[in-house]
Short mmCIF file of C-alpha atoms in Angstrom, two decimals:
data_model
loop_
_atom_site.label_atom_id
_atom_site.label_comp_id
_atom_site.label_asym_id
_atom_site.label_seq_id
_atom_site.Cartn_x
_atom_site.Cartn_y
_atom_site.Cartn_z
CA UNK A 62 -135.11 -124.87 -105.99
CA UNK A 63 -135.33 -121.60 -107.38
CA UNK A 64 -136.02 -121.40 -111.61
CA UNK A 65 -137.44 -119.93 -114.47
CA UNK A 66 -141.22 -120.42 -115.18
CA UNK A 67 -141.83 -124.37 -114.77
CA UNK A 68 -143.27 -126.42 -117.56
CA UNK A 69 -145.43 -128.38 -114.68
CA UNK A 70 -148.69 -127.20 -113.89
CA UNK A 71 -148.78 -128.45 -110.44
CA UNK A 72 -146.07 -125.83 -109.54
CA UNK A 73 -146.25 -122.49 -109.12
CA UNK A 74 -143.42 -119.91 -110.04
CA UNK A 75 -143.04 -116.39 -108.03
CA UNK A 76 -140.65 -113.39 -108.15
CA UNK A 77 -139.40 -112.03 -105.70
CA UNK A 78 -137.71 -108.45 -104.64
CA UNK A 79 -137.07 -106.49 -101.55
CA UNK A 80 -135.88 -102.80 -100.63
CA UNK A 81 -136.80 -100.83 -104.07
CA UNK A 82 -136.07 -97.64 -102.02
CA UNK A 83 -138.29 -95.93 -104.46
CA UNK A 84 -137.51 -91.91 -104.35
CA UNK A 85 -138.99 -88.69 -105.19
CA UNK A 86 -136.79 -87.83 -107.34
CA UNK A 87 -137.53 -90.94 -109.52
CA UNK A 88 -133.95 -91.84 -110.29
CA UNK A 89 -134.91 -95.49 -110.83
CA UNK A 90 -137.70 -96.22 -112.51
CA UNK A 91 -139.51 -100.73 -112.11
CA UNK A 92 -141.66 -100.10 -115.50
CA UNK A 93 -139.73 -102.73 -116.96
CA UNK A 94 -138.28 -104.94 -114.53
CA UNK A 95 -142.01 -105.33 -113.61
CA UNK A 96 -143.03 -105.70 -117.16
CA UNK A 97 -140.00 -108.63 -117.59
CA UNK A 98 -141.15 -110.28 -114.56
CA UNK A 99 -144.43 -110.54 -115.64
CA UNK A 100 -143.21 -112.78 -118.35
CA UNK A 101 -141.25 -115.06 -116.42
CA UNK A 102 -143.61 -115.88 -113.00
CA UNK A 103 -147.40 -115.94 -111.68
CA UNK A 104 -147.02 -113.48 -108.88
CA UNK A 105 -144.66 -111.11 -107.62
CA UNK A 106 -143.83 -110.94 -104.72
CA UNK A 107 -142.40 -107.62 -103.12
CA UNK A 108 -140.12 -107.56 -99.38
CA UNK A 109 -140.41 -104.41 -97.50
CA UNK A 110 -138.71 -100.82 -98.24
CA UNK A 111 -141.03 -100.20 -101.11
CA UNK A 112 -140.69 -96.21 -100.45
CA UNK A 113 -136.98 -94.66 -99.34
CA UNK A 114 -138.45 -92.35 -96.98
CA UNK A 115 -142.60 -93.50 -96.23
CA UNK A 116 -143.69 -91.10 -98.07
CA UNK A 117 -147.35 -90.99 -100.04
CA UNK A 118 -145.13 -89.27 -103.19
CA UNK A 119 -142.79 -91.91 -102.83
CA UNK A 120 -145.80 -94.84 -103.29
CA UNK A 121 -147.48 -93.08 -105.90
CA UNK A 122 -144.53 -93.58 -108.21
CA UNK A 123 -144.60 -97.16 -107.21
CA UNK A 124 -147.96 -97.52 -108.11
CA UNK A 125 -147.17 -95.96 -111.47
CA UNK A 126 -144.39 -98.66 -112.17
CA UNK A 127 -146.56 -101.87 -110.70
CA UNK A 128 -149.12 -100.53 -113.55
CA UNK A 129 -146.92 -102.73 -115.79
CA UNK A 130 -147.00 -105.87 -114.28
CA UNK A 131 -149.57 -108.10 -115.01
CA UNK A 132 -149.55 -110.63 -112.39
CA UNK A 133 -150.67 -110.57 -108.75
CA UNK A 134 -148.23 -108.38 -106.53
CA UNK A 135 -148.26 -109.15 -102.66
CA UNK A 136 -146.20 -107.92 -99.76
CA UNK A 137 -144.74 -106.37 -96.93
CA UNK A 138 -144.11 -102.98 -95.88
CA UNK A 139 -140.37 -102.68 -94.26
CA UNK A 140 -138.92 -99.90 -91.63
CA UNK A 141 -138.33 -97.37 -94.23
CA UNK A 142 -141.59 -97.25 -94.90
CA UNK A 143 -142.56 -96.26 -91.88
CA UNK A 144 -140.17 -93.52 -91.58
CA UNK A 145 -142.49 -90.42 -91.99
CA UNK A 146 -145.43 -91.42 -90.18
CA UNK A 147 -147.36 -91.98 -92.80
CA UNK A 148 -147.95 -95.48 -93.36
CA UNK A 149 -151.66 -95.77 -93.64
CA UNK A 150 -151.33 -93.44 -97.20
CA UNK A 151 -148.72 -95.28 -98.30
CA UNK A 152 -150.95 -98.59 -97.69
CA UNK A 153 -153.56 -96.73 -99.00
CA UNK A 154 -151.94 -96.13 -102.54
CA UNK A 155 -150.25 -99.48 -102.52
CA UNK A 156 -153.47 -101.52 -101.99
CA UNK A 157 -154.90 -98.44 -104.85
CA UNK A 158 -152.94 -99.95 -107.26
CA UNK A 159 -153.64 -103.59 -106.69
CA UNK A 160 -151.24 -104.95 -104.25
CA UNK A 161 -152.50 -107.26 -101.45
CA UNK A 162 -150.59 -105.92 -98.77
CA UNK A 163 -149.90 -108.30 -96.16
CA UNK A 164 -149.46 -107.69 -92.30
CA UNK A 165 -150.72 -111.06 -90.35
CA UNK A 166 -152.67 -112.23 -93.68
CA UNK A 167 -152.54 -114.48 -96.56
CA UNK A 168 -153.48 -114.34 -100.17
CA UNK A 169 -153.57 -117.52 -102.04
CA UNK A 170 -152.95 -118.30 -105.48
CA UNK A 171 -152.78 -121.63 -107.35
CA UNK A 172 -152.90 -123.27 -104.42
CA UNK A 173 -150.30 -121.67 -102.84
CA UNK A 174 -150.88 -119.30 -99.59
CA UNK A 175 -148.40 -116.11 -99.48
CA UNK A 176 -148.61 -115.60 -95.67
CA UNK A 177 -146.63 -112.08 -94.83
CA UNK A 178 -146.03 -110.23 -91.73
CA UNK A 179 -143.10 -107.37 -91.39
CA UNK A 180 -141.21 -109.11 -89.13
CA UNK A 181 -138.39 -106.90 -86.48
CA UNK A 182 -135.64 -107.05 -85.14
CA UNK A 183 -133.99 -108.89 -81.91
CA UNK A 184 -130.95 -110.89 -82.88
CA UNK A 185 -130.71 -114.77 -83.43
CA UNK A 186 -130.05 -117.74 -81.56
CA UNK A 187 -128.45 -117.88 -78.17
CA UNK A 188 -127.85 -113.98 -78.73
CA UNK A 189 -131.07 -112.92 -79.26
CA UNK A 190 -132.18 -110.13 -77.16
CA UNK A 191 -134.21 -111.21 -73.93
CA UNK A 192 -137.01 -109.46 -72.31
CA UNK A 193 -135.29 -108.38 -69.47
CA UNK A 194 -134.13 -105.04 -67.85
CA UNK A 195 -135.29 -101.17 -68.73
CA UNK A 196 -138.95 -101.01 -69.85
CA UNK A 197 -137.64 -100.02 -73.12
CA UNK A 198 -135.85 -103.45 -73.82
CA UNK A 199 -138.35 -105.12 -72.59
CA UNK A 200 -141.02 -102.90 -75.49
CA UNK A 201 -138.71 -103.71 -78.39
CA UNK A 202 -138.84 -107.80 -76.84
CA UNK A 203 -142.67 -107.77 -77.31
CA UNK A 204 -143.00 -105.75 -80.58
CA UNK A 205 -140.38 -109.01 -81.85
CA UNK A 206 -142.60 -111.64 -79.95
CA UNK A 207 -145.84 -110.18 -81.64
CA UNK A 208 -144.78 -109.86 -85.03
CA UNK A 209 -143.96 -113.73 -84.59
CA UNK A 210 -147.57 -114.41 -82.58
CA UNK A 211 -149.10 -112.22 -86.25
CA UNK A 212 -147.23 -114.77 -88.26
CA UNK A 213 -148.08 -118.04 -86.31
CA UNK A 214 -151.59 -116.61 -86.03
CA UNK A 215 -151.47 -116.54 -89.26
CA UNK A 216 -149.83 -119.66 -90.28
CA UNK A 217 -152.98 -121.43 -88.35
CA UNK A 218 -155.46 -120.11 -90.26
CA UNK A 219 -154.48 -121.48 -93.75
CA UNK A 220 -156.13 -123.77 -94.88
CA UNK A 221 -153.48 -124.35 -98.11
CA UNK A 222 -151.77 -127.62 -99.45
CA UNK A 223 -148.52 -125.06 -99.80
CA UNK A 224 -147.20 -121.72 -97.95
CA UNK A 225 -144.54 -119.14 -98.47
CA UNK A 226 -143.61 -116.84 -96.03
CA UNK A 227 -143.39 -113.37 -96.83
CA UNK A 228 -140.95 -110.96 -94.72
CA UNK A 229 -139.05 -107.42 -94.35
CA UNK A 230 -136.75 -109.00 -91.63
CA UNK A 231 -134.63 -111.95 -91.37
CA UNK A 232 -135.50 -115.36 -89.36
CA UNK A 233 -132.23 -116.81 -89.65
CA UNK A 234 -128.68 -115.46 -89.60
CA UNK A 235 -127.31 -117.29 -92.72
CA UNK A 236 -129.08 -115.02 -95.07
CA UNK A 237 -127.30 -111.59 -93.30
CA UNK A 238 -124.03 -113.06 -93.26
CA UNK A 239 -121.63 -110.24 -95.10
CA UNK A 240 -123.30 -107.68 -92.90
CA UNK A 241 -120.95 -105.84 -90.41
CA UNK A 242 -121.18 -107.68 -87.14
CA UNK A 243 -122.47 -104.34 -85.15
CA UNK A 244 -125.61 -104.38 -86.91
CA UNK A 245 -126.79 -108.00 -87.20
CA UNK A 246 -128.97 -107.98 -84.19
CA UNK A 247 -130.67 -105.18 -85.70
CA UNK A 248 -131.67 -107.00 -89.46
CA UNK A 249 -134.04 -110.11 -88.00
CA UNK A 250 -134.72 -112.46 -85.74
CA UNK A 251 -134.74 -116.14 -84.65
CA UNK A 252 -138.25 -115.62 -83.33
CA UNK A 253 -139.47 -115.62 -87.03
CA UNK A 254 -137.47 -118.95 -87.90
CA UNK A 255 -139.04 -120.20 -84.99
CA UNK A 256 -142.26 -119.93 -85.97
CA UNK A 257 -141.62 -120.75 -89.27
CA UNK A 258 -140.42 -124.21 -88.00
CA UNK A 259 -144.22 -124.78 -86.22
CA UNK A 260 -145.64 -125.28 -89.92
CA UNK A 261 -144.68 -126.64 -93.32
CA UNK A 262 -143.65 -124.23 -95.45
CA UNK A 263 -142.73 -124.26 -98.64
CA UNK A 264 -140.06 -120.93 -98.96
CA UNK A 265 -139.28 -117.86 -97.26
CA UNK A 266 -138.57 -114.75 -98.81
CA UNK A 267 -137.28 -111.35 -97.27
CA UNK A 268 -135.21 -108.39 -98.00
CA UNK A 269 -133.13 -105.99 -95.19
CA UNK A 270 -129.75 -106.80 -95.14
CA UNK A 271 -128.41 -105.60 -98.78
CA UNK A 272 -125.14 -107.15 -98.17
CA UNK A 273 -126.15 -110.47 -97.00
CA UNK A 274 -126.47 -113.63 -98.73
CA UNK A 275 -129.04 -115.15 -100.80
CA UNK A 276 -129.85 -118.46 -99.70
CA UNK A 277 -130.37 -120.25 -96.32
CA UNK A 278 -132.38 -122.88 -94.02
CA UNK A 279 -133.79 -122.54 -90.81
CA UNK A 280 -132.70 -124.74 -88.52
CA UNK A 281 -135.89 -127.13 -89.37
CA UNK A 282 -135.12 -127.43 -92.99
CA UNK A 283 -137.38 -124.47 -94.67
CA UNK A 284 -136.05 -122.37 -97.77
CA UNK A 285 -135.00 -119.28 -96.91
CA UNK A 286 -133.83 -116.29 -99.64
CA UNK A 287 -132.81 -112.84 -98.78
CA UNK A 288 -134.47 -110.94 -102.31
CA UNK A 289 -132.74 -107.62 -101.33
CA UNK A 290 -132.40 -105.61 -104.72
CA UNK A 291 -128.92 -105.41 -104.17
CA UNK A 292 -128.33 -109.47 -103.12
CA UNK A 293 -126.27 -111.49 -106.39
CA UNK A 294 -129.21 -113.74 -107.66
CA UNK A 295 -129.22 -117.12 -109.56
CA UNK A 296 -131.41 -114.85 -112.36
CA UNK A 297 -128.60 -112.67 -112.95
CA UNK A 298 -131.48 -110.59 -112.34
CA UNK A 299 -132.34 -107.99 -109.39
CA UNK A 300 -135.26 -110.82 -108.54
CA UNK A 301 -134.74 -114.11 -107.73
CA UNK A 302 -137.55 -116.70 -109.24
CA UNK A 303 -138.66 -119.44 -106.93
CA UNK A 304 -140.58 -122.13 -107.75
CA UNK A 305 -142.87 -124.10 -105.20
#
């Protein structure tokens, strides 16, 4: 369940946020969300669309703000930060500032792994797009099926009592319900929830769809939370806190 900072040592508490959007023209500063949150949880945990536009600018005023917290910060990059072809700076001044970037790793802390992989898109369930048709199709199929082989890949190798999956894009369709219809095939994919269901996790955490809902379960039981900055939040907060 999610909650504030637990009294039990056993358990760990993380935040968790997703699509920051951060611009150049620094309209919104994190200084002291990032500061608050480091009161209130052991790591943060960040969801994809760190920059607005993927650009090095963009992350350097991110790395300004994460300056504040005081807790480990892990993540995901998501498709906006990707936009200008610039990715590897932006990694580069993430990881400057301390973030463990994830794309197919893990980082573990208290006990707990933080697996985290990007994710795509695709669609869910029966609906999901199949590899079949134009070459094109059949490219945007595989990219889908190996962001899901970089997750399970990584899944195997942990060697952790507890693990939380870390995403951009959805695995399930509860958590993008409130989205316009057009677009859902475009904000996840059931190929994530189906590795997800290979392993025990603990929670899963993502961002994307700003108008979708915060909680859900894939179909084999596991937590799932869409952190989007904009997504209503048990915290009354812009983060949700999740305890595992």
């Amino acid at each position: 369940m999610s909650s504030a900072m637990s009294e039990n040592p056993s358990k760990l508490t993380f935040a968790a946020i997703g699509d920051l959007h951060v611009k150049e023209d620094r309209t919104l500063s994190f200084r002291e969300l990032f500061a608050e949150v480091s009161t209130k949880a052991q790591v943060l945990v960040l969801c994809g669309d760190l920059t607005d536009l993927g650009k090095p600018s963009e992350a350097e005023l991110l790395a300004e703000d994460l300056r504040a917290c005081s807790i480990p910060v892990v993540g995901v990059l998501g498709n906006h930060d990707y936009e200008s072809g610039r990715t590897e700076d932006v990694k580069r001044v993430l990881k400057g500032a301390g973030m463990h970037l994830l794309n197919g790793q893990s980082y573990e802390i208290n006990g707990v792994a933080f697996v985290g992989v990007k994710g795509f898109i695709g669609g869910f369930g029966r609906r999901m797009l199949a590899s079949f048709g134009e070459a094109v199709v059949k490219d945007l199929v595989a990219e889908a099926v190996n962001e899901a082989t970089r997750l399970e890949n990584a899944m195997r190798a942990v060697a952790s009592k507890q693990a939380v999956v870390v995403l951009h894009y959805a695995p399930i369709p509860d958590t993008v319900e409130g989205e316009p219809l057009e677009i859902l095939p475009f904000l996840g994919s059931s190929r994530l929830g189906e590795t997800i269901d290979r392993f025990k996790v603990s929670a899963v955490v993502h961002g994307h769809a700003h108008q979708g809902r915060y909680e859900g379960r894939t179909p084999g039981g596991a937590r799932v939370y869409n952190v989007a900055r904009s997504i209503e939040k048990p915290t009354g907060r812009p983060y949700a806190l999740i305890e595992v």
